[in-house]
Amino acid sequence: VKSNDSATEFDLCSYLQEKYELEQSRDPDQLLGHKLDKFSKIQNTLDGIQPGLYVIAAETNIGKTAFLTNLFLDLVESNDVSGIYFSMDDHMDNIIDKLNGIKTGLVLNQMKKQQKNEPDQIKLNEANQYLQGLAADKRIQIYDQRYCNHMNQIKELADKQDKPFFLAIDGIFNVGVGHYSTKREENIERANQLKMLADVYRIPVIGTAEVRKSVQKNQTDRKLSLDDVMETAKYVYNANLVWLLTEIDEGSLSLKYAKNKLSSFKKNQALIFEPQHGLIHENQTLSILELI
């Protein structure tokens, strides 16, 4: 869906009727957003991944990229939808390795070599062929800063899509938006453009963000809040949902729904992180309520 050049072309009466007919055509048990097979608790909490701007914020090296890659692949595999992944932090090879790790369960560094035993080599071969198949069908597209580093390029790629899609942007603060006299003005423009992508195309836009460096140096019992997200005033204001990702202990993460305009849930959720494999999945034994 592309925006009209003239506001006079907009007919509110027709829009209201179309909106009502669309909503009444939904089955009562149909999700409002995309399904998630791996992250079923997130799916049920949000009624699916609905259109909107999602921000995953955390300290450095906590698992933001791992969470985004796992969520990205789950969305692609669980729905007839294409995912476009923009890596503004890491080289494309690192993202591909993480996707292979999710599919194989093998150690990430070891995957970059010939495998010592045949079963692992078969797993890796099958994962590679699987990802190539998704790429050939345009189900997944991956870009790093060599191929895409500006908001205009992201919009151009969005305009070319001819089937349902969503965007994953790892490192939203590194997306170029032009030259501005102050960093504040630049961030306001970047936050507005991210929100526009979600609203104009009616898609999920899921991005990762750092928390302020001063927070990372504080005591370990310091809990993150919305105020800790860099340039929080605009990014948090524009976001439909803000997740704060923190480490509880080795292998355990807490996903806090710090801002949620998509449902009434405002608590925390437990995740299990296997960094050597790039795997993140929901803790099925720990209740959400235990992490309030």
Tab-separated table of C-alpha atoms in Angstrom:
chain	number	residue	atom	x	y	z
A	1	VAL	CA	0.000	0.000	0.000
A	2	LYS	CA	1.473	3.335	-1.048
A	3	SER	CA	0.391	6.710	0.278
A	4	ASN	CA	-1.746	9.046	-1.858
A	5	ASP	CA	-0.242	12.331	-3.022
A	6	SER	CA	-3.412	14.240	-2.203
A	7	ALA	CA	-5.462	14.092	0.970
A	8	THR	CA	-8.576	14.944	-1.081
A	9	GLU	CA	-8.466	11.433	-2.586
A	10	PHE	CA	-9.198	9.899	0.804
A	11	ASP	CA	-12.830	8.863	1.368
A	12	LEU	CA	-13.424	8.268	5.082
A	13	CYS	CA	-16.900	6.790	4.596
A	14	SER	CA	-15.595	4.097	2.229
A	15	TYR	CA	-12.646	3.456	4.524
A	16	LEU	CA	-14.925	2.896	7.518
A	17	GLN	CA	-17.021	0.432	5.542
A	18	GLU	CA	-14.002	-1.467	4.230
A	19	LYS	CA	-12.468	-1.647	7.711
A	20	TYR	CA	-15.701	-2.973	9.197
A	21	GLU	CA	-16.166	-5.579	6.454
A	22	LEU	CA	-12.593	-6.776	6.823
A	23	GLU	CA	-12.872	-7.175	10.594
A	24	GLN	CA	-16.240	-8.910	10.399
A	25	SER	CA	-14.852	-11.367	7.841
A	26	ARG	CA	-12.327	-12.644	10.383
A	27	ASP	CA	-13.058	-15.899	12.150
A	28	PRO	CA	-13.478	-15.310	15.919
A	29	ASP	CA	-10.495	-17.596	16.535
A	30	GLN	CA	-8.284	-15.965	13.874
A	31	LEU	CA	-5.234	-14.064	15.071
A	32	LEU	CA	-5.031	-10.333	14.385
A	33	GLY	CA	-1.396	-10.729	13.343
A	34	HIS	CA	1.071	-13.306	12.064
A	35	LYS	CA	1.413	-16.713	13.732
A	36	LEU	CA	4.440	-17.828	15.740
A	37	ASP	CA	5.041	-21.542	16.157
A	38	LYS	CA	8.247	-21.275	18.184
A	39	PHE	CA	7.229	-18.258	20.276
A	40	SER	CA	3.662	-19.303	21.043
A	41	LYS	CA	3.484	-17.295	24.292
A	42	ILE	CA	4.398	-14.109	22.455
A	43	GLN	CA	1.827	-14.976	19.798
A	44	ASN	CA	-0.925	-15.484	22.365
A	45	THR	CA	0.044	-12.409	24.370
A	46	LEU	CA	-0.091	-10.114	21.318
A	47	ASP	CA	-2.797	-11.893	19.283
A	48	GLY	CA	-0.113	-12.519	16.689
A	49	ILE	CA	2.568	-10.163	15.395
A	50	GLN	CA	0.398	-7.285	14.239
A	51	PRO	CA	1.416	-4.335	12.053
A	52	GLY	CA	3.367	-1.787	14.049
A	53	LEU	CA	6.795	-0.669	15.217
A	54	TYR	CA	8.517	-3.055	17.641
A	55	VAL	CA	11.723	-2.098	19.487
A	56	ILE	CA	13.951	-4.696	21.190
A	57	ALA	CA	16.265	-2.822	23.570
A	58	ALA	CA	19.082	-4.270	25.647
A	59	GLU	CA	22.653	-3.806	26.762
A	60	THR	CA	25.492	-4.856	24.476
A	61	ASN	CA	26.000	-8.611	24.024
A	62	ILE	CA	22.818	-9.690	25.816
A	63	GLY	CA	21.096	-11.394	22.871
A	64	LYS	CA	19.234	-8.757	20.833
A	65	THR	CA	20.426	-10.079	17.477
A	66	ALA	CA	19.839	-13.689	18.500
A	67	PHE	CA	16.287	-12.866	19.557
A	68	LEU	CA	15.650	-10.956	16.340
A	69	THR	CA	16.999	-13.745	14.091
A	70	ASN	CA	14.974	-16.405	15.915
A	71	LEU	CA	11.829	-14.280	15.712
A	72	PHE	CA	12.547	-13.469	12.055
A	73	LEU	CA	12.803	-17.130	11.031
A	74	ASP	CA	9.754	-18.102	13.092
A	75	LEU	CA	7.642	-15.476	11.319
A	76	VAL	CA	8.814	-16.640	7.886
A	77	GLU	CA	8.311	-20.332	8.612
A	78	SER	CA	4.942	-19.957	10.340
A	79	ASN	CA	3.285	-17.732	7.720
A	80	ASP	CA	3.029	-17.135	3.990
A	81	VAL	CA	5.045	-13.965	4.372
A	82	SER	CA	8.444	-12.654	3.268
A	83	GLY	CA	10.984	-11.291	5.714
A	84	ILE	CA	13.540	-8.611	4.847
A	85	TYR	CA	16.443	-8.454	7.307
A	86	PHE	CA	18.663	-5.363	7.466
A	87	SER	CA	21.835	-5.834	9.498
A	88	MET	CA	23.134	-2.397	10.456
A	89	ASP	CA	25.596	-3.822	13.011
A	90	ASP	CA	26.952	-7.159	11.785
A	91	HIS	CA	28.256	-8.538	8.521
A	92	MET	CA	25.715	-10.572	6.582
A	93	ASP	CA	27.754	-13.750	7.220
A	94	ASN	CA	27.078	-13.475	10.962
A	95	ILE	CA	23.320	-13.357	10.356
A	96	ILE	CA	23.468	-16.340	7.997
A	97	ASP	CA	25.481	-18.259	10.605
A	98	LYS	CA	22.832	-17.540	13.225
A	99	LEU	CA	20.061	-18.773	10.916
A	100	ASN	CA	22.050	-21.937	10.213
A	101	GLY	CA	22.577	-22.371	13.953
A	102	ILE	CA	18.834	-22.129	14.548
A	103	LYS	CA	18.179	-24.803	11.909
A	104	THR	CA	20.963	-27.207	12.951
A	105	GLY	CA	21.630	-26.652	16.658
A	106	LEU	CA	25.348	-26.809	15.886
A	107	VAL	CA	27.978	-24.599	17.529
A	108	LEU	CA	28.233	-21.378	15.502
A	109	ASN	CA	32.023	-21.284	15.097
A	110	GLN	CA	32.213	-24.981	14.247
A	111	MET	CA	29.682	-24.516	11.444
A	112	LYS	CA	32.238	-22.456	9.523
A	113	LYS	CA	34.354	-25.577	9.012
A	114	GLN	CA	33.879	-28.978	7.490
A	115	GLN	CA	32.117	-31.150	10.059
A	116	LYS	CA	33.978	-34.014	11.747
A	117	ASN	CA	31.042	-36.410	11.619
A	118	GLU	CA	28.622	-37.163	8.814
A	119	PRO	CA	25.316	-36.481	10.664
A	120	ASP	CA	26.412	-32.922	11.477
A	121	GLN	CA	27.575	-32.371	7.896
A	122	ILE	CA	24.197	-33.573	6.641
A	123	LYS	CA	22.429	-31.163	9.017
A	124	LEU	CA	24.532	-28.274	7.759
A	125	ASN	CA	24.037	-29.202	4.103
A	126	GLU	CA	20.270	-29.430	4.590
A	127	ALA	CA	20.135	-26.096	6.448
A	128	ASN	CA	22.142	-24.405	3.699
A	129	GLN	CA	19.871	-25.810	0.989
A	130	TYR	CA	16.805	-24.795	2.998
A	131	LEU	CA	17.952	-21.180	3.349
A	132	GLN	CA	18.888	-21.073	-0.332
A	133	GLY	CA	15.363	-22.244	-1.164
A	134	LEU	CA	13.830	-19.490	0.983
A	135	ALA	CA	16.110	-16.939	-0.688
A	136	ALA	CA	15.280	-18.191	-4.190
A	137	ASP	CA	11.559	-17.804	-3.428
A	138	LYS	CA	12.168	-14.317	-1.962
A	139	ARG	CA	10.847	-15.577	1.379
A	140	ILE	CA	13.983	-14.178	3.013
A	141	GLN	CA	16.141	-11.241	1.954
A	142	ILE	CA	19.226	-10.221	3.928
A	143	TYR	CA	21.205	-6.998	3.547
A	144	ASP	CA	24.107	-5.552	5.487
A	145	GLN	CA	25.502	-2.027	5.226
A	146	ARG	CA	27.376	-2.829	2.010
A	147	TYR	CA	24.060	-3.173	0.185
A	148	CYS	CA	21.656	-1.061	2.229
A	149	ASN	CA	22.482	1.649	4.752
A	150	HIS	CA	19.880	4.391	4.227
A	151	MET	CA	16.173	4.727	4.928
A	152	ASN	CA	15.494	5.582	1.268
A	153	GLN	CA	16.954	2.216	0.225
A	154	ILE	CA	14.725	0.422	2.720
A	155	LYS	CA	11.689	2.221	1.285
A	156	GLU	CA	12.715	1.305	-2.266
A	157	LEU	CA	12.909	-2.365	-1.319
A	158	ALA	CA	9.549	-2.156	0.476
A	159	ASP	CA	7.954	-0.645	-2.642
A	160	LYS	CA	9.130	-3.608	-4.736
A	161	GLN	CA	7.434	-6.260	-2.602
A	162	ASP	CA	4.484	-7.981	-4.275
A	163	LYS	CA	3.401	-10.242	-1.404
A	164	PRO	CA	2.886	-9.803	2.374
A	165	PHE	CA	6.159	-8.934	4.098
A	166	PHE	CA	7.720	-7.584	7.274
A	167	LEU	CA	10.986	-5.819	8.122
A	168	ALA	CA	13.663	-6.671	10.677
A	169	ILE	CA	16.227	-3.919	11.293
A	170	ASP	CA	19.149	-4.856	13.525
A	171	GLY	CA	20.645	-1.611	14.803
A	172	ILE	CA	18.022	1.042	14.080
A	173	PHE	CA	20.298	3.901	15.199
A	174	ASN	CA	22.661	3.132	12.314
A	175	VAL	CA	20.092	3.613	9.538
A	176	GLY	CA	21.027	6.686	7.518
A	177	VAL	CA	18.380	9.397	7.125
A	178	GLY	CA	20.401	12.332	5.804
A	179	HIS	CA	22.357	15.168	7.363
A	180	TYR	CA	20.914	17.175	10.255
A	181	SER	CA	22.376	19.945	12.379
A	182	THR	CA	21.943	17.985	15.611
A	183	LYS	CA	21.838	14.319	16.599
A	184	ARG	CA	18.462	14.943	18.199
A	185	GLU	CA	16.933	16.121	14.904
A	186	GLU	CA	18.441	13.132	13.110
A	187	ASN	CA	16.960	10.687	15.615
A	188	ILE	CA	13.543	12.336	15.462
A	189	GLU	CA	13.545	11.922	11.680
A	190	ARG	CA	14.746	8.310	11.942
A	191	ALA	CA	12.062	7.421	14.487
A	192	ASN	CA	9.370	9.079	12.353
A	193	GLN	CA	10.517	7.205	9.247
A	194	LEU	CA	10.470	3.843	11.052
A	195	LYS	CA	6.936	4.502	12.280
A	196	MET	CA	5.911	5.571	8.780
A	197	LEU	CA	7.159	2.258	7.336
A	198	ALA	CA	4.942	0.327	9.746
A	199	ASP	CA	1.887	2.534	9.236
A	200	VAL	CA	1.998	3.141	5.474
A	201	TYR	CA	2.725	-0.462	4.495
A	202	ARG	CA	0.686	-1.895	7.415
A	203	ILE	CA	3.461	-4.318	8.353
A	204	PRO	CA	5.482	-5.294	11.422
A	205	VAL	CA	8.778	-3.413	11.620
A	206	ILE	CA	10.954	-5.025	14.290
A	207	GLY	CA	14.186	-3.294	15.269
A	208	THR	CA	16.915	-3.549	17.881
A	209	ALA	CA	18.257	-0.655	19.962
A	210	GLU	CA	20.968	-0.094	22.540
A	211	VAL	CA	20.397	1.261	26.012
A	212	ARG	CA	22.448	4.206	27.223
A	213	LYS	CA	26.079	3.343	27.992
A	214	SER	CA	25.841	4.897	31.442
A	215	VAL	CA	23.240	2.307	32.369
A	216	GLN	CA	25.516	-0.556	31.379
A	217	LYS	CA	28.116	0.524	33.954
A	218	ASN	CA	25.698	0.621	36.864
A	219	GLN	CA	25.169	-2.048	39.473
A	220	THR	CA	23.843	-5.434	38.385
A	221	ASP	CA	20.566	-5.040	40.272
A	222	ARG	CA	19.713	-1.923	38.255
A	223	LYS	CA	16.547	-2.663	36.245
A	224	LEU	CA	16.083	-1.255	32.763
A	225	SER	CA	13.206	1.081	32.019
A	226	LEU	CA	11.894	2.942	28.988
A	227	ASP	CA	14.023	5.951	29.973
A	228	ASP	CA	17.151	3.877	29.336
A	229	VAL	CA	16.506	3.443	25.603
A	230	MET	CA	18.773	5.782	23.643
A	231	GLU	CA	16.905	8.833	22.362
A	232	THR	CA	13.934	7.406	24.216
A	233	ALA	CA	11.591	10.381	23.801
A	234	LYS	CA	10.869	9.738	20.133
A	235	TYR	CA	11.591	6.035	19.617
A	236	VAL	CA	9.548	4.962	22.609
A	237	TYR	CA	6.750	7.399	21.729
A	238	ASN	CA	6.515	6.039	18.170
A	239	ALA	CA	6.787	2.367	19.082
A	240	ASN	CA	3.718	0.181	19.368
A	241	LEU	CA	5.690	-2.220	21.539
A	242	VAL	CA	8.997	-1.942	23.409
A	243	TRP	CA	10.665	-5.094	24.710
A	244	LEU	CA	13.471	-4.705	27.268
A	245	LEU	CA	15.731	-7.759	27.189
A	246	THR	CA	17.851	-8.459	30.275
A	247	GLU	CA	19.944	-11.359	31.530
A	248	ILE	CA	18.670	-13.101	34.664
A	249	ASP	CA	21.555	-15.561	34.880
A	250	GLU	CA	23.600	-17.617	32.433
A	251	GLY	CA	21.246	-19.006	29.806
A	252	SER	CA	18.158	-17.180	31.123
A	253	LEU	CA	16.683	-13.948	29.801
A	254	SER	CA	13.758	-11.782	30.823
A	255	LEU	CA	11.661	-10.132	28.134
A	256	LYS	CA	9.814	-7.158	29.628
A	257	TYR	CA	6.824	-5.668	27.806
A	258	ALA	CA	7.777	-2.132	28.851
A	259	LYS	CA	5.342	-0.521	26.412
A	260	ASN	CA	2.508	-2.403	24.755
A	261	LYS	CA	-0.205	-0.759	22.654
A	262	LEU	CA	-1.106	-4.053	20.966
A	263	SER	CA	-2.551	-5.813	24.025
A	264	SER	CA	-3.021	-5.240	27.745
A	265	PHE	CA	-0.011	-7.356	28.788
A	266	LYS	CA	2.623	-5.335	30.708
A	267	LYS	CA	4.605	-8.041	32.502
A	268	ASN	CA	7.745	-10.102	31.842
A	269	GLN	CA	8.341	-13.347	29.998
A	270	ALA	CA	11.085	-15.944	30.505
A	271	LEU	CA	13.365	-16.958	27.632
A	272	ILE	CA	16.182	-19.508	27.367
A	273	PHE	CA	19.328	-18.448	25.480
A	274	GLU	CA	21.949	-20.803	24.044
A	275	PRO	CA	24.535	-18.332	22.708
A	276	GLN	CA	26.889	-20.996	21.340
A	277	HIS	CA	24.099	-22.099	18.984
A	278	GLY	CA	22.388	-18.716	18.515
A	279	LEU	CA	19.175	-20.244	19.851
A	280	ILE	CA	16.526	-18.442	21.896
A	281	HIS	CA	13.248	-20.086	22.843
A	282	GLU	CA	10.523	-19.683	25.413
A	283	ASN	CA	10.898	-21.157	28.883
A	284	GLN	CA	7.961	-23.561	28.982
A	285	THR	CA	8.425	-24.451	32.672
A	286	LEU	CA	8.613	-20.932	34.129
A	287	SER	CA	5.302	-19.096	34.331
A	288	ILE	CA	5.099	-15.548	33.046
A	289	LEU	CA	3.690	-14.532	36.429
A	290	GLU	CA	6.846	-15.627	38.246
A	291	LEU	CA	8.796	-12.832	36.573
A	292	ILE	CA	6.566	-9.883	37.480
